[in-house]
Amino acid sequence: MTAEKKTARDAQSRAWQRMLSGRRLDLLDPSPLDVEIADIAHGLARVARWNGQTIGTHIFSVAQHTLLVETVMRHEMPRVDQRVRLAALLHDAPEYVIGDMISPFKAVLEGHYKTVEKRLLSAIHIRFGLPPVLPEEITQAIKAADRGAAYLEATELAGFSESEARRLFGKDPGLPDSVRRDYLTPWTAARAEKQFLERFGAVIA
């Protein structure tokens, strides 16, 4: 066997990641049984949004972003169902394994990235009592809150002008100033992990 073939075989046989919980998550065929919320919180708190191109001493983590998205959703839909809030909190959860890839690069990769991402998200949903594929109206509600969060992050952290952000992400969701200041001040990884776990606990209670 050539070295090249051996490398390819080894790569195929190791399509998984070892988690700090001890779980071994298969990227190609993820099992809900190998999904732990502690692993998700730990990973997302250490993954940077905007490829790290944000102001502040700390990265703006995906964990903090998901909390912002859920906050925007509650602001816009005060009576939103608990399961929808949970889905919003978990909408980027696959990134604890595969990282946060900016949208332009996702487009370059076409469908391959999305296939892995969807499989992981389905396993995560099943693990926490959500349907593998969300109803379209819930998906759209989460996307709307995600765009609102992206507008805030783009203008306050990532150097976008308001007109550019409006064109790409839509309108400012209009969060209260105190909430806005807190959620748009990049936290330490430890704080982001802790607050993600606390919000998760509150949503599923």
CSV table of C-alpha atoms in Angstrom, one decimal:
chain,number,residue,atom,x,y,z
A,1,MET,CA,0.0,0.0,0.0
A,2,THR,CA,1.4,3.4,-1.0
A,3,ALA,CA,1.8,6.1,1.6
A,4,GLU,CA,-0.9,8.2,-0.2
A,5,LYS,CA,-3.5,5.3,0.0
A,6,LYS,CA,-2.6,4.6,3.6
A,7,THR,CA,-3.2,8.3,4.5
A,8,ALA,CA,-6.5,8.3,2.6
A,9,ARG,CA,-7.6,5.1,4.4
A,10,ASP,CA,-6.6,6.5,7.8
A,11,ALA,CA,-8.5,9.7,7.1
A,12,GLN,CA,-11.7,7.8,6.2
A,13,SER,CA,-11.4,5.6,9.3
A,14,ARG,CA,-11.1,8.7,11.6
A,15,ALA,CA,-14.1,10.7,10.7
A,16,TRP,CA,-14.8,11.4,14.3
A,17,GLN,CA,-13.8,13.7,17.1
A,18,ARG,CA,-13.1,12.9,20.7
A,19,MET,CA,-14.9,15.2,23.1
A,20,LEU,CA,-13.8,16.2,26.6
A,21,SER,CA,-16.8,14.3,28.0
A,22,GLY,CA,-15.2,11.1,26.6
A,23,ARG,CA,-17.8,10.8,23.8
A,24,ARG,CA,-16.5,10.0,20.3
A,25,LEU,CA,-18.8,11.8,17.8
A,26,ASP,CA,-18.8,10.4,14.2
A,27,LEU,CA,-19.0,13.3,11.8
A,28,LEU,CA,-20.5,11.2,8.9
A,29,ASP,CA,-23.0,9.3,11.0
A,30,PRO,CA,-23.5,11.2,14.2
A,31,SER,CA,-25.5,9.5,17.0
A,32,PRO,CA,-27.6,11.5,19.4
A,33,LEU,CA,-26.2,9.3,22.2
A,34,ASP,CA,-22.8,10.9,21.6
A,35,VAL,CA,-24.1,14.5,22.0
A,36,GLU,CA,-23.6,16.2,25.3
A,37,ILE,CA,-24.6,19.8,26.1
A,38,ALA,CA,-21.4,20.3,28.1
A,39,ASP,CA,-19.4,19.5,25.0
A,40,ILE,CA,-21.5,21.9,22.9
A,41,ALA,CA,-21.2,24.7,25.4
A,42,HIS,CA,-17.4,24.2,25.8
A,43,GLY,CA,-16.8,24.1,22.0
A,44,LEU,CA,-19.1,27.0,21.0
A,45,ALA,CA,-17.5,29.2,23.7
A,46,ARG,CA,-14.2,28.8,21.9
A,47,VAL,CA,-15.2,29.2,18.3
A,48,ALA,CA,-14.9,32.7,16.9
A,49,ARG,CA,-17.6,34.4,14.9
A,50,TRP,CA,-16.6,36.5,11.9
A,51,ASN,CA,-13.3,34.5,11.7
A,52,GLY,CA,-12.1,36.5,14.7
A,53,GLN,CA,-12.3,39.8,12.9
A,54,THR,CA,-14.1,41.6,15.7
A,55,ILE,CA,-13.1,44.3,18.2
A,56,GLY,CA,-12.5,43.6,21.8
A,57,THR,CA,-10.0,41.8,24.0
A,58,HIS,CA,-11.8,38.5,23.5
A,59,ILE,CA,-13.3,36.7,20.5
A,60,PHE,CA,-17.0,37.1,20.0
A,61,SER,CA,-17.9,33.4,20.3
A,62,VAL,CA,-20.6,31.3,18.7
A,63,ALA,CA,-21.9,30.6,22.2
A,64,GLN,CA,-22.5,34.3,22.8
A,65,HIS,CA,-24.0,34.7,19.3
A,66,THR,CA,-26.5,31.9,20.0
A,67,LEU,CA,-27.5,33.6,23.2
A,68,LEU,CA,-28.0,36.8,21.3
A,69,VAL,CA,-30.1,35.1,18.7
A,70,GLU,CA,-32.4,33.6,21.3
A,71,THR,CA,-32.6,37.0,23.0
A,72,VAL,CA,-33.6,38.7,19.7
A,73,MET,CA,-36.2,36.1,19.2
A,74,ARG,CA,-37.7,36.6,22.7
A,75,HIS,CA,-37.7,40.4,22.1
A,76,GLU,CA,-39.5,40.0,18.7
A,77,MET,CA,-41.8,37.1,19.8
A,78,PRO,CA,-42.4,37.5,23.6
A,79,ARG,CA,-44.8,34.5,23.7
A,80,VAL,CA,-42.6,32.2,21.6
A,81,ASP,CA,-42.8,28.5,22.5
A,82,GLN,CA,-40.1,27.0,24.7
A,83,ARG,CA,-39.2,24.5,22.0
A,84,VAL,CA,-38.6,27.2,19.5
A,85,ARG,CA,-36.4,29.0,22.0
A,86,LEU,CA,-34.4,25.8,22.4
A,87,ALA,CA,-34.1,25.4,18.7
A,88,ALA,CA,-32.8,28.9,18.4
A,89,LEU,CA,-30.2,28.3,21.1
A,90,LEU,CA,-29.0,25.2,19.3
A,91,HIS,CA,-29.2,26.5,15.7
A,92,ASP,CA,-25.4,26.8,15.4
A,93,ALA,CA,-24.6,23.8,17.7
A,94,PRO,CA,-22.9,21.8,14.9
A,95,GLU,CA,-20.1,24.3,15.0
A,96,TYR,CA,-18.9,22.9,18.3
A,97,VAL,CA,-17.5,20.1,16.0
A,98,ILE,CA,-16.9,21.7,12.6
A,99,GLY,CA,-16.2,25.3,13.5
A,100,ASP,CA,-17.8,28.5,12.2
A,101,MET,CA,-17.2,28.9,8.5
A,102,ILE,CA,-18.1,32.3,7.0
A,103,SER,CA,-20.9,32.2,4.5
A,104,PRO,CA,-18.8,33.1,1.5
A,105,PHE,CA,-16.6,30.1,2.0
A,106,LYS,CA,-19.6,27.8,2.6
A,107,ALA,CA,-20.7,28.9,-0.9
A,108,VAL,CA,-17.4,27.8,-2.3
A,109,LEU,CA,-17.7,24.4,-0.8
A,110,GLU,CA,-21.3,24.0,-2.1
A,111,GLY,CA,-23.2,21.1,-0.6
A,112,HIS,CA,-20.6,19.1,1.2
A,113,TYR,CA,-20.4,21.3,4.3
A,114,LYS,CA,-24.1,21.6,4.5
A,115,THR,CA,-24.6,17.8,4.4
A,116,VAL,CA,-22.4,17.2,7.4
A,117,GLU,CA,-23.9,20.2,9.2
A,118,LYS,CA,-27.5,19.0,8.7
A,119,ARG,CA,-26.6,15.5,9.9
A,120,LEU,CA,-25.1,16.9,13.1
A,121,LEU,CA,-28.0,19.3,13.7
A,122,SER,CA,-30.5,16.5,13.3
A,123,ALA,CA,-28.6,14.3,15.9
A,124,ILE,CA,-28.5,17.3,18.3
A,125,HIS,CA,-32.2,18.0,17.8
A,126,ILE,CA,-33.1,14.3,18.6
A,127,ARG,CA,-30.8,14.3,21.6
A,128,PHE,CA,-32.7,17.2,23.1
A,129,GLY,CA,-36.2,16.3,22.1
A,130,LEU,CA,-36.7,18.3,19.0
A,131,PRO,CA,-37.7,17.0,15.6
A,132,PRO,CA,-34.7,16.1,13.3
A,133,VAL,CA,-35.9,18.7,10.8
A,134,LEU,CA,-37.8,21.7,12.1
A,135,PRO,CA,-41.0,22.9,10.6
A,136,GLU,CA,-40.4,25.6,8.0
A,137,GLU,CA,-42.1,28.4,10.0
A,138,ILE,CA,-39.7,27.7,12.9
A,139,THR,CA,-36.7,27.7,10.7
A,140,GLN,CA,-37.7,31.0,9.2
A,141,ALA,CA,-38.3,32.5,12.6
A,142,ILE,CA,-34.8,31.5,13.7
A,143,LYS,CA,-33.3,32.8,10.5
A,144,ALA,CA,-35.0,36.2,11.1
A,145,ALA,CA,-33.6,36.4,14.7
A,146,ASP,CA,-30.2,35.2,13.4
A,147,ARG,CA,-30.2,38.1,10.8
A,148,GLY,CA,-31.1,40.6,13.5
A,149,ALA,CA,-28.2,39.3,15.6
A,150,ALA,CA,-25.8,39.4,12.6
A,151,TYR,CA,-26.8,43.1,12.0
A,152,LEU,CA,-25.9,44.0,15.5
A,153,GLU,CA,-22.6,42.1,15.5
A,154,ALA,CA,-21.7,43.5,12.0
A,155,THR,CA,-22.2,47.1,13.0
A,156,GLU,CA,-21.0,47.0,16.6
A,157,LEU,CA,-18.2,44.5,16.4
A,158,ALA,CA,-17.1,43.7,12.8
A,159,GLY,CA,-16.7,47.1,11.2
A,160,PHE,CA,-19.7,47.1,8.8
A,161,SER,CA,-21.5,50.4,8.1
A,162,GLU,CA,-25.2,50.5,8.9
A,163,SER,CA,-26.1,50.7,5.2
A,164,GLU,CA,-24.0,47.7,4.4
A,165,ALA,CA,-25.4,45.7,7.3
A,166,ARG,CA,-29.0,46.6,6.3
A,167,ARG,CA,-28.4,45.4,2.8
A,168,LEU,CA,-26.9,42.1,3.9
A,169,PHE,CA,-28.8,41.3,7.1
A,170,GLY,CA,-31.9,43.5,7.3
A,171,LYS,CA,-33.0,45.9,10.0
A,172,ASP,CA,-31.8,46.5,13.5
A,173,PRO,CA,-33.9,44.4,15.9
A,174,GLY,CA,-34.1,47.2,18.4
A,175,LEU,CA,-33.0,45.5,21.6
A,176,PRO,CA,-33.0,47.7,24.8
A,177,ASP,CA,-29.7,49.5,25.2
A,178,SER,CA,-28.7,47.6,28.4
A,179,VAL,CA,-29.2,44.2,26.8
A,180,ARG,CA,-27.5,45.4,23.6
A,181,ARG,CA,-24.4,46.5,25.5
A,182,ASP,CA,-24.1,43.3,27.5
A,183,TYR,CA,-24.6,40.9,24.6
A,184,LEU,CA,-22.3,42.8,22.3
A,185,THR,CA,-19.4,43.1,24.7
A,186,PRO,CA,-17.3,40.0,23.9
A,187,TRP,CA,-17.1,37.7,26.9
A,188,THR,CA,-14.4,35.4,28.1
A,189,ALA,CA,-14.8,31.8,27.0
A,190,ALA,CA,-15.5,30.8,30.6
A,191,ARG,CA,-18.4,33.3,30.9
A,192,ALA,CA,-19.8,32.4,27.4
A,193,GLU,CA,-19.8,28.7,28.3
A,194,LYS,CA,-21.4,29.3,31.7
A,195,GLN,CA,-24.1,31.5,30.4
A,196,PHE,CA,-24.9,29.2,27.5
A,197,LEU,CA,-25.4,26.3,30.0
A,198,GLU,CA,-27.5,28.4,32.3
A,199,ARG,CA,-29.7,29.6,29.4
A,200,PHE,CA,-30.1,26.0,28.2
A,201,GLY,CA,-31.1,24.9,31.7
A,202,ALA,CA,-33.7,27.7,31.9
A,203,VAL,CA,-35.1,26.9,28.5
A,204,ILE,CA,-35.6,23.2,29.1
A,205,ALA,CA,-36.8,23.6,32.7
